[in-house]
Every structure is written in structure tokens, then in C-alpha cells.
PDB file of C-alpha atoms in Angstrom:
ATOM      1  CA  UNK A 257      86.255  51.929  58.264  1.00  0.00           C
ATOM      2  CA  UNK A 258      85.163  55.397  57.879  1.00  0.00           C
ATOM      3  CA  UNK A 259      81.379  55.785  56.817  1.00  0.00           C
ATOM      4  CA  UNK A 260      79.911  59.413  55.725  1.00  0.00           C
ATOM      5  CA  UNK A 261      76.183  59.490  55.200  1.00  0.00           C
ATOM      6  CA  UNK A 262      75.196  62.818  52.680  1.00  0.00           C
ATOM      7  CA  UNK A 263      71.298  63.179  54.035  1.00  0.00           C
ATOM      8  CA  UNK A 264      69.166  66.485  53.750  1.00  0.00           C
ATOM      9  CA  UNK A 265      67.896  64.991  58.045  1.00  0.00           C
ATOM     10  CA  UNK A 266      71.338  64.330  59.315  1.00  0.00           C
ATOM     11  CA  UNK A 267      70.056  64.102  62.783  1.00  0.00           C
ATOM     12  CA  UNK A 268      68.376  60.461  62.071  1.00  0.00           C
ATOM     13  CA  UNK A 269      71.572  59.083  60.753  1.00  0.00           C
ATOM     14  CA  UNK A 270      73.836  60.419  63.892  1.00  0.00           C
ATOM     15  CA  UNK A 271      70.762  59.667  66.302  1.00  0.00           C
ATOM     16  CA  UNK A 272      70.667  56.413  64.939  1.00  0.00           C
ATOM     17  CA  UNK A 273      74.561  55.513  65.028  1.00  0.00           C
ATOM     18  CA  UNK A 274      74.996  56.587  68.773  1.00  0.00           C
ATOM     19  CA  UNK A 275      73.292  53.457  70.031  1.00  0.00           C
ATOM     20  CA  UNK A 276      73.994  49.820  70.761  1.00  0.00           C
ATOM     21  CA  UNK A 277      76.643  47.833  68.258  1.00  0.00           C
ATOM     22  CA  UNK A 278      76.777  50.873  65.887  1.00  0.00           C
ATOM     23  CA  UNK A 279      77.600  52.858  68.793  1.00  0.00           C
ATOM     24  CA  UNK A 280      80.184  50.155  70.044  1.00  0.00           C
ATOM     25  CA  UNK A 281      81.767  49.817  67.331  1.00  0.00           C
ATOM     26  CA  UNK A 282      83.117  53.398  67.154  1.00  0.00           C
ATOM     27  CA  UNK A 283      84.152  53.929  70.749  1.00  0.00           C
ATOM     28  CA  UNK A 284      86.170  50.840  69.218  1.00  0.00           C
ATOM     29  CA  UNK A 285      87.638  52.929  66.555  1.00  0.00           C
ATOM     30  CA  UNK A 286      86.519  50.529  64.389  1.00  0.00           C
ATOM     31  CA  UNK A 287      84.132  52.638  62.540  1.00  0.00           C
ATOM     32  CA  UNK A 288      83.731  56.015  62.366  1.00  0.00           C
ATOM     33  CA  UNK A 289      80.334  57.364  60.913  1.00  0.00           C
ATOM     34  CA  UNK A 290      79.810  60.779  59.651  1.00  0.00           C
ATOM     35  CA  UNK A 291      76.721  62.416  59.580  1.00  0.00           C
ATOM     36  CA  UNK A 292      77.003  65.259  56.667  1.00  0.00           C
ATOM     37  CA  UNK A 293      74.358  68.041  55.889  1.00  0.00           C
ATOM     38  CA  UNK A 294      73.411  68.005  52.399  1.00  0.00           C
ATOM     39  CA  UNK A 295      72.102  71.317  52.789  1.00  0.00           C
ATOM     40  CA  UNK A 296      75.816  72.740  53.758  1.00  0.00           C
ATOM     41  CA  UNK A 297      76.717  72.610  50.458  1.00  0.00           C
ATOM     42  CA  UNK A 298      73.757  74.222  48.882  1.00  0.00           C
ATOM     43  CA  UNK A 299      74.468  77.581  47.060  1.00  0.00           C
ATOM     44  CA  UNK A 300      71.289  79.860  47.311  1.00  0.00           C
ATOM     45  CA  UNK A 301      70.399  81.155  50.940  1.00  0.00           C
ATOM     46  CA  UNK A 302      67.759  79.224  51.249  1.00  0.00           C
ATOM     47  CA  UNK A 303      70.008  76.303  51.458  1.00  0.00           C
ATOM     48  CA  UNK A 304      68.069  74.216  48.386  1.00  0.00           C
ATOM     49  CA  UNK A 305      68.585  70.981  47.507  1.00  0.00           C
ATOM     50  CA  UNK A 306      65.392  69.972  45.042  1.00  0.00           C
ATOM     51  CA  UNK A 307      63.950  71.334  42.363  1.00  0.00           C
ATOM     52  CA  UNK A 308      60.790  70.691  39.697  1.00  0.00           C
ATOM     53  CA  UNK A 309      61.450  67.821  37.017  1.00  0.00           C
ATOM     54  CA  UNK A 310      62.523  68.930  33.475  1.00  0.00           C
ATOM     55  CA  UNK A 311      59.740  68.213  31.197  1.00  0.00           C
ATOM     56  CA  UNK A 312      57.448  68.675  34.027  1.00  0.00           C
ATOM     57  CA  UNK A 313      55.651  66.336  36.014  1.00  0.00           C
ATOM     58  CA  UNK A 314      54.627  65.782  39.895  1.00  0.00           C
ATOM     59  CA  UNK A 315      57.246  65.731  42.943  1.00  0.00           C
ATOM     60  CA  UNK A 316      61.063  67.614  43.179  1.00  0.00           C
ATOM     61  CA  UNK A 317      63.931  66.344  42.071  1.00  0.00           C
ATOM     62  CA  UNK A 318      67.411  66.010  43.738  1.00  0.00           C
ATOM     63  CA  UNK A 319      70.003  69.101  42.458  1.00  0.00           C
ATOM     64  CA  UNK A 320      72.972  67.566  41.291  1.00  0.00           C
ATOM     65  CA  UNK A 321      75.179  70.845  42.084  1.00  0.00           C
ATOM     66  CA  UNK A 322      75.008  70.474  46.128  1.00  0.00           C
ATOM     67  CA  UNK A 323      75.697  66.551  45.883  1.00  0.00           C
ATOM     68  CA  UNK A 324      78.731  67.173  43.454  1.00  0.00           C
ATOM     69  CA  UNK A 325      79.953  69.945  45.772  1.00  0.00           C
ATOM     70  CA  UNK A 326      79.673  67.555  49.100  1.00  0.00           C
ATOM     71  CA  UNK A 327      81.479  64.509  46.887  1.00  0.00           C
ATOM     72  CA  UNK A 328      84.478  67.027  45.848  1.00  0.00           C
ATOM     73  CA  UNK A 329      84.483  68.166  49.605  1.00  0.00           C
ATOM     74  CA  UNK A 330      84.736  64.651  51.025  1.00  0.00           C
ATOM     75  CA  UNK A 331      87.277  63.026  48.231  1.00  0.00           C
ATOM     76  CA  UNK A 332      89.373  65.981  48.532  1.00  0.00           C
ATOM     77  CA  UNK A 333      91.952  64.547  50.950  1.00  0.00           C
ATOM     78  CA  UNK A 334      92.262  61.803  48.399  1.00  0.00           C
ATOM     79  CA  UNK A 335      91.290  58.634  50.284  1.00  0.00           C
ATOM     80  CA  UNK A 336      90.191  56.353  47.898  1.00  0.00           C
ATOM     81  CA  UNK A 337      86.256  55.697  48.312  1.00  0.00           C
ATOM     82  CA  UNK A 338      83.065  53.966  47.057  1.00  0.00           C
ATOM     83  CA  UNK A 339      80.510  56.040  46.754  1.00  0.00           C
ATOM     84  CA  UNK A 340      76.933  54.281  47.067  1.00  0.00           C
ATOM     85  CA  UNK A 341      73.061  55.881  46.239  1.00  0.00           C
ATOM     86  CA  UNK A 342      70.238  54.877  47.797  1.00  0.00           C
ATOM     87  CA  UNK A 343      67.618  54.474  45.376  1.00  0.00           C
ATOM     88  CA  UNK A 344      64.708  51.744  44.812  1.00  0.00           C
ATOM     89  CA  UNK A 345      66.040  51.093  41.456  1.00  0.00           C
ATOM     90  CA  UNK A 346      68.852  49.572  42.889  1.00  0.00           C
ATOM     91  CA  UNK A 347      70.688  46.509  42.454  1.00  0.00           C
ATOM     92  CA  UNK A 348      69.209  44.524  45.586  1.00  0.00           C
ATOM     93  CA  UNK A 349      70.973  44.785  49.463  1.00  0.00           C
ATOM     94  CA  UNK A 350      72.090  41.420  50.064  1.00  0.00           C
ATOM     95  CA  UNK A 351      74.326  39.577  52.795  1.00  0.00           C
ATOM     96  CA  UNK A 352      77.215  39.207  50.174  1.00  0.00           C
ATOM     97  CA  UNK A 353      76.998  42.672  49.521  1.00  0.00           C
ATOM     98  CA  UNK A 354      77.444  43.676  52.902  1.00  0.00           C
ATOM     99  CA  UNK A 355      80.114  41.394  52.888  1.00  0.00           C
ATOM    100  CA  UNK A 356      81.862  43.261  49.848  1.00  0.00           C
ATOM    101  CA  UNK A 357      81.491  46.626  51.067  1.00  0.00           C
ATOM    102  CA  UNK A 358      82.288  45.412  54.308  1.00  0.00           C
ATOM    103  CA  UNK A 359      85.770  45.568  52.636  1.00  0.00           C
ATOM    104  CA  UNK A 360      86.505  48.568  51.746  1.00  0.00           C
ATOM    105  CA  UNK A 361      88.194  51.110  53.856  1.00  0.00           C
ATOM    106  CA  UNK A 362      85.790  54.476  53.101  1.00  0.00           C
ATOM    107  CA  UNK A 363      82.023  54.612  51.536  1.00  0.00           C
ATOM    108  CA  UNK A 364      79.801  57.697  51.200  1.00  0.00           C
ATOM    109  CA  UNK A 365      76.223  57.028  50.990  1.00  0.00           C
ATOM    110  CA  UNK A 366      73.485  59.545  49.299  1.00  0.00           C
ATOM    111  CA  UNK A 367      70.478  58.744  50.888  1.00  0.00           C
ATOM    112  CA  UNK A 368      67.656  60.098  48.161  1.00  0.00           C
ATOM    113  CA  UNK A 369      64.410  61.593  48.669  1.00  0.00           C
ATOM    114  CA  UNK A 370      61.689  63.139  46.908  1.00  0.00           C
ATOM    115  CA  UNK A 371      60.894  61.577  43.639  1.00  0.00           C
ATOM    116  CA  UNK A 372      64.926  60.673  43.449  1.00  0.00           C
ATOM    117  CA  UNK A 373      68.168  62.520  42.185  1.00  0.00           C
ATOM    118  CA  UNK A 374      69.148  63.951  39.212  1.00  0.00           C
ATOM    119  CA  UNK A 375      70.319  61.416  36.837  1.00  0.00           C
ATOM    120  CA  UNK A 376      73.930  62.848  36.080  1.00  0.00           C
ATOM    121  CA  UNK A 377      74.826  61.915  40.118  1.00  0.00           C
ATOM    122  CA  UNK A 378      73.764  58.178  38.688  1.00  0.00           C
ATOM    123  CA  UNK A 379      75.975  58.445  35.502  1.00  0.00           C
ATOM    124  CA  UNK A 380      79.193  60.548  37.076  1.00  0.00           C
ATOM    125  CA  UNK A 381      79.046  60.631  41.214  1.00  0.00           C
ATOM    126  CA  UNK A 382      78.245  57.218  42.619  1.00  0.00           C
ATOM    127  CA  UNK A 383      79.881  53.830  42.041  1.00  0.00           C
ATOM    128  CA  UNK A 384      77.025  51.868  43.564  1.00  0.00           C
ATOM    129  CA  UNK A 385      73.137  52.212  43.553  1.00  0.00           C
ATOM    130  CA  UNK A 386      71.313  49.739  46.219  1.00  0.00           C
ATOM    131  CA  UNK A 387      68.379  49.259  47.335  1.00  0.00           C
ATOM    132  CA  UNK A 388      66.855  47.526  50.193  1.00  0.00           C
ATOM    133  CA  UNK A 389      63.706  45.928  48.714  1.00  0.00           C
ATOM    134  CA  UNK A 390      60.621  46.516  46.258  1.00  0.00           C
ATOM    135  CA  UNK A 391      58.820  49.351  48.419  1.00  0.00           C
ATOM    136  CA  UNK A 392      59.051  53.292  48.404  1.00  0.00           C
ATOM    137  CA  UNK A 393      60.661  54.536  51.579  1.00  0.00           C
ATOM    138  CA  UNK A 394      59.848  58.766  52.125  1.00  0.00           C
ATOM    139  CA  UNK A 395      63.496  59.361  52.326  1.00  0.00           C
ATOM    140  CA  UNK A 396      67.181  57.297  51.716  1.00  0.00           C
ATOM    141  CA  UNK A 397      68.153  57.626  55.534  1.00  0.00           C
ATOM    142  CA  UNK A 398      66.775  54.151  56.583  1.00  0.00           C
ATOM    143  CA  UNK A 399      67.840  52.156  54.058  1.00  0.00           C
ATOM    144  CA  UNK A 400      71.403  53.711  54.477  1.00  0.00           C
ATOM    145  CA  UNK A 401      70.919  52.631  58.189  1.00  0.00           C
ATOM    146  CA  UNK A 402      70.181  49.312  57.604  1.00  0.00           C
ATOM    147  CA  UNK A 403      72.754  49.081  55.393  1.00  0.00           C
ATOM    148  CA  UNK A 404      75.364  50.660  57.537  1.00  0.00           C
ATOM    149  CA  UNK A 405      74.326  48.122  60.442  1.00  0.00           C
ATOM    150  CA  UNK A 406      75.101  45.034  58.224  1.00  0.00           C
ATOM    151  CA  UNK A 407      77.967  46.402  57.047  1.00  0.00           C
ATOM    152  CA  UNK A 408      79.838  47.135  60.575  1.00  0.00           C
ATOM    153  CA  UNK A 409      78.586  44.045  62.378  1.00  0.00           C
ATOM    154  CA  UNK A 410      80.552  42.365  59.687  1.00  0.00           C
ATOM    155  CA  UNK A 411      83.799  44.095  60.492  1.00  0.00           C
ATOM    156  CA  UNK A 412      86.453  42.067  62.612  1.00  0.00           C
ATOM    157  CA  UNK A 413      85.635  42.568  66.206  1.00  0.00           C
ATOM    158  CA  UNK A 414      82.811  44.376  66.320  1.00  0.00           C
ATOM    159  CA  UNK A 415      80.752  41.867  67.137  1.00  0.00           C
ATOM    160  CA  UNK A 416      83.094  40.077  69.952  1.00  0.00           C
ATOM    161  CA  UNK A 417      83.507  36.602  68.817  1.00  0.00           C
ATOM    162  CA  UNK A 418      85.197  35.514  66.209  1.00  0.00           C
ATOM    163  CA  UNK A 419      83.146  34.350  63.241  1.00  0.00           C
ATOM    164  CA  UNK A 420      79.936  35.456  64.778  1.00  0.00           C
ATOM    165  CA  UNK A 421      78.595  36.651  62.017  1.00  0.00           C
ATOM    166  CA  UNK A 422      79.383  33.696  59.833  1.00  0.00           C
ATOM    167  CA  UNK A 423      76.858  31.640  61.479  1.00  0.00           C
ATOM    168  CA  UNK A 424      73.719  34.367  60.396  1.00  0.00           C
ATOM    169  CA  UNK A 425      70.790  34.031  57.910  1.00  0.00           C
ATOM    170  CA  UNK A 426      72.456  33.715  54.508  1.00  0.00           C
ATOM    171  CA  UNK A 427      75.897  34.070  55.002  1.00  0.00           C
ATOM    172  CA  UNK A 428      75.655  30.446  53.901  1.00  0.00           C
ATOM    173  CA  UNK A 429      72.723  30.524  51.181  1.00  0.00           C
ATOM    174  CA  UNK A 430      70.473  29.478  53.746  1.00  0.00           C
ATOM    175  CA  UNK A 431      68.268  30.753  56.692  1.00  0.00           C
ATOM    176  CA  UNK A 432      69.084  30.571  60.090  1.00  0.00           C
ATOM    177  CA  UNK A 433      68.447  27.504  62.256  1.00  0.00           C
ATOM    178  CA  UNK A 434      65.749  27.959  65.260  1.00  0.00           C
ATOM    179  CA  UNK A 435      67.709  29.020  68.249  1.00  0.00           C
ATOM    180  CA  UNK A 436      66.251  28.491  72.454  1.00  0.00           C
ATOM    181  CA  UNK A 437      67.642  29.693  75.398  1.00  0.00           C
ATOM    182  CA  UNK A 438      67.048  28.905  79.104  1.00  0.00           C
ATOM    183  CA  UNK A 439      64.220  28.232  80.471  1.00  0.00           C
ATOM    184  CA  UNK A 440      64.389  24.700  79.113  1.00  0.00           C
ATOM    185  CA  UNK A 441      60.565  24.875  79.883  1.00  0.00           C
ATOM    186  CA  UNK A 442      58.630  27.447  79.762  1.00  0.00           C
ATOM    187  CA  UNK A 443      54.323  27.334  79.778  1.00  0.00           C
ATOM    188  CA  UNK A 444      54.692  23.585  79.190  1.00  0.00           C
ATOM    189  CA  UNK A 445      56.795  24.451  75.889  1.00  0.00           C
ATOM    190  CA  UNK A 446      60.245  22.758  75.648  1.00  0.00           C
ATOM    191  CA  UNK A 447      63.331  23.574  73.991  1.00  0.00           C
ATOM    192  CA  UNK A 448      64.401  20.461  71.819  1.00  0.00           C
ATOM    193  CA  UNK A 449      66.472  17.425  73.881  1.00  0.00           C
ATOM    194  CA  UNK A 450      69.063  17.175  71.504  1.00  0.00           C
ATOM    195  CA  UNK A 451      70.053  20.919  72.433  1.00  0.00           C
ATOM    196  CA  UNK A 452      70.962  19.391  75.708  1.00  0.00           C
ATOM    197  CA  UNK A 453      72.493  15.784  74.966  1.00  0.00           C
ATOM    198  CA  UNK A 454      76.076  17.222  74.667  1.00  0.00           C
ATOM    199  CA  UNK A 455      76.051  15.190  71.435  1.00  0.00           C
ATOM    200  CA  UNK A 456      77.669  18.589  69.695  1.00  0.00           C
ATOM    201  CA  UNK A 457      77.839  16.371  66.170  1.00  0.00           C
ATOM    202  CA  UNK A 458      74.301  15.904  66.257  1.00  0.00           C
ATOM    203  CA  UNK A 459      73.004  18.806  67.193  1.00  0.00           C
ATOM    204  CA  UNK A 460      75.023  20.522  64.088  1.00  0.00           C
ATOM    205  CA  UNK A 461      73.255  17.706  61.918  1.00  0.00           C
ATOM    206  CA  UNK A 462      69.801  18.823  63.441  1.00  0.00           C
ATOM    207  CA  UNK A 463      70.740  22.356  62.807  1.00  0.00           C
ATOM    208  CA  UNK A 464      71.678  22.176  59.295  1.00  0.00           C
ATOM    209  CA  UNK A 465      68.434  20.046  59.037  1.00  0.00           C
ATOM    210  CA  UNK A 466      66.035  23.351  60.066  1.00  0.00           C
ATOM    211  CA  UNK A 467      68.531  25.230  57.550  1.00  0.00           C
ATOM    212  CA  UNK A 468      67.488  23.297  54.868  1.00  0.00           C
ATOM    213  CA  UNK A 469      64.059  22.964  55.513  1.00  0.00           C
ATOM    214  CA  UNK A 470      63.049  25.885  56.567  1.00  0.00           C
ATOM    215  CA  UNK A 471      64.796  27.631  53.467  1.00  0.00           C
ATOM    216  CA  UNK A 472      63.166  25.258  51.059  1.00  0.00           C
ATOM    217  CA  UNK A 473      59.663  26.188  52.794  1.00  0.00           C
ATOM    218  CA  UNK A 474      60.158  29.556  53.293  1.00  0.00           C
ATOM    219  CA  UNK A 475      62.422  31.340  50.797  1.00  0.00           C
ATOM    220  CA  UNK A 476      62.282  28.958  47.252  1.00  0.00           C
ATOM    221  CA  UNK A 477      64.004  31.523  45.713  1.00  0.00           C
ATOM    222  CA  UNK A 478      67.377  31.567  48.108  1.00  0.00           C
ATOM    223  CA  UNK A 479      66.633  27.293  47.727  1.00  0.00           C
ATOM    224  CA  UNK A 480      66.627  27.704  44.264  1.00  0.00           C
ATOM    225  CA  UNK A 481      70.000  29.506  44.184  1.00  0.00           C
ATOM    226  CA  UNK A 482      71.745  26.883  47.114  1.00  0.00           C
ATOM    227  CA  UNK A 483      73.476  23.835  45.873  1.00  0.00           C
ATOM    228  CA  UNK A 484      72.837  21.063  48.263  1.00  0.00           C
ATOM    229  CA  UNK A 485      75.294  18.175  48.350  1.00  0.00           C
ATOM    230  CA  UNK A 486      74.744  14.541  48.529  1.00  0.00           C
ATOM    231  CA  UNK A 487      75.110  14.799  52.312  1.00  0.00           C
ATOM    232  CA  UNK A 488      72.628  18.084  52.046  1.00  0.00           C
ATOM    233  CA  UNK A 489      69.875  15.431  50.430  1.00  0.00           C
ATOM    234  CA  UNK A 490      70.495  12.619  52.351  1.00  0.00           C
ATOM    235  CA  UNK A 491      69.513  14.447  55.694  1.00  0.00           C
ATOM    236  CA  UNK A 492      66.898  15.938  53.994  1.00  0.00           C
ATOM    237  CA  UNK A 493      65.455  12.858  53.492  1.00  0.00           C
ATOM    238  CA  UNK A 494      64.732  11.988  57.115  1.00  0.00           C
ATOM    239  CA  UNK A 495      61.774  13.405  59.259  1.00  0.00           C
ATOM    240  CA  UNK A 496      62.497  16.180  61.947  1.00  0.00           C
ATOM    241  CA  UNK A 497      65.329  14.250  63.884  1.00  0.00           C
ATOM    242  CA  UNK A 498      65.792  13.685  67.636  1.00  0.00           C
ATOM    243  CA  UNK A 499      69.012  12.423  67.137  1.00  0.00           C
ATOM    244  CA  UNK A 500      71.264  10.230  69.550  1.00  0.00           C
ATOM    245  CA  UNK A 501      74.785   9.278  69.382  1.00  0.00           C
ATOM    246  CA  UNK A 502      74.437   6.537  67.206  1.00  0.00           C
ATOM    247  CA  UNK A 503      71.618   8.171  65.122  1.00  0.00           C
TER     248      UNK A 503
END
């Protein structure tokens, strides 16, 4: 997958990709991400990229002339590509969206800033708008980040094993189980017995019980999206399990 990232602070996007999986996963050549200077393709001297709202009104507004230019640039080789904005009036970053773009062969992201972009790179440039949550971020960099790093660790072999990433938060409808590691004791707190029975049927059935209940407690609105089956209800039914063999 090749990744470019349009950002008026390029350095925090290629500071940010040369480290851990990011980083692995293009000495890989499994991704390859781009850092590109908005600026570059500014046409004034003084390389601008904003300008005061039409109609007036506080804050600077993203020039659509340098983005065009940098979206010509990049599609000019003629590699198909999606082309996503950062905004906060985005449809919502989400595991199965990863998932989708995780897909494709080539995205540009626009990271935004100021009080956003012009609204002809909305109606003509982009193909996607996304945003990572209900909050005002000072710039588009981080959420392109974040979405960059859930989009690679999704692509085959980046992350080692195979499937790894199909047993995260959500890429089921439902949160994460709790997970321990060694010490089995630590402070005179102990990781859960049926971790250690061998029983590898019930320990997926206690698993799948902290799924469920921690999503219904914790995130109603992912429960209220998740189908449970009979089997779903049935365990739900029983109190926190130490399960044995026969339980």
C-alpha cells in the first residue's frame, strides 16, 4: 500500500511513521508512507496555504488552489486512488473502516487545519471525509496518524501472525476480552485459573463471556448494534465463570 499524507507540518507525519510497527511495516515494503508539503505547491512566495473566510468571520480558511495542485501532482502517474479529508464533520473512524481502506492499494489524506478547507476540495477533490471523534484537534496530522496506524496493522503481515488483528476490540462488534501475562501473581493479585487449566474450550467460553459483558456495561451503543445468538444469551446468563472441563 502506498500512503501520501498532504500536511502544511510534514515533519510530524514522517517523524511519526519512522517508529515501531509503522516503521516495520515499510522496511517490509509493505507500506510506503509519504510525507508531502502542502506548502510546495503554494503559488505566492510566501508559500500560502489559508486565507480569510468569504463573508467574513473569525479564523483562515484552507486555499483550495495548493490542495488541487498537490492532488493533480500525485494522481498524475495515474494510479488509481482514494483520496480521504480529515475533518470533524466526518463520517466517524471505525474498525470496519479501517478494514475497507485497508483495501485499497493507494490513499492520500488532507489533514485540515485552521477553521477547515475550502468547501469545493469537499465537493470535487476527496472521496472520503473522516473523522476520529466529536472533539476539535489544532490540526488534521493526528487523526491522519491514527488512522494510518489502524489501517497498516491491518495489512497481511505486518503484524506477524496471521489473523492477529482479527482477535482486537471490535473487529467482532464487541470489546476486547481482559488479557494477563506472567507473573501469575503479582502483589497478592492473580491472573484467573482457568487461563492456566489447559482447558483451551473453556477459556474461549470465559473469554467471549468478558466480551459480552463488558461491551454491554461499557459501550451500550456497540451492544445495541451486536446481535447475540442463542448461545451469546445463554452464557450470558451465568455469573463470572471459573469453568472446568465439564462446566
Amino acid at each position: 500500500m502506498r500512503i501520501e499524507v498532504l500536511a502544511i507540518f510534514p515533519e510530524m507525519i514522517a517523524e511519526a511513521v519512522s517508529h515501531s510497527i509503522l516503521k516495520r511495516a515499510q522496511e517490509a515494503g509493505i507500506a510506503e508512507i509519504i510525507a508531502v508539503n502542502l506548502r510546495d505547491f503554494a503559488a505566492d512566495k510566501h508559500r500560502t496555504t489559508d486565507d480569510t473566510p468569504c463573508g467574513g468571520g473569525g479564523g483562515m480558511i484552507m486555499k483550495p488552489e495548493p490542495i488541487a495542485r498537490a492532488i493533480d501532482a500525485l494522481r498524475s502517474c495515474g494510479e488509481p486512488c482514494r483520496v480521504i479529508l480529515t475533518d470533524p464533520r466526518g463520517e466517524l473512524f471505525t474498525q470496519a473502516k479501517a478494514a475497507e481502506l485497508a483495501r485499497e492499494n493507494r490513499l492520500i489524506f488532507i489533514c485540515g487545519h485552521y477553521e477547515g478547507v475550502d468547501e469545493r476540495v469537499r465537493e470535487h477533490l476527496i472521496n472520503d471525509e473522516l473523522s476520529i471523534g466529536d472533539y476539535i484537534l489544532t490540526g488534521g496530522e493526528l487523526p491522519a496518524l491514527v488512522m494510518i496506524d489502524a489501517i497498516v496493522r491491518l495489512l497481511p503481515g505486518v503484524l506477524g501472525e496471521v489473523g492477529a488483528a482479527d482477535k482486537d476490540s471490535f473487529s467482532d462488534g464487541l470489546l476486547e476480552y481482559p488479557q494477563y501475562t506472567k507473573p501469575r501473581e503479582f502483589r497478592g493479585w492473580k491472573a484467573p485459573d482457568i487461563l492456566f487449566s489447559g482447558h483451551h474450550t473453556q477459556i474461549q467460553r470465559w473469554r467471549k463471556w468478558h466480551q459480552l459483558q463488558r461491551t454491554r456495561q461499557l459501550r451500550p451503543d456497540l451492544w445495541e448494534k451486536f446481535e447475540p445468538s442463542k448461545k451469546d444469551l445463554e452464557l450470558l446468563g451465568q455469573v463470572e465463570p471459573e469453568w472446568t472441563e465439564e462446566g
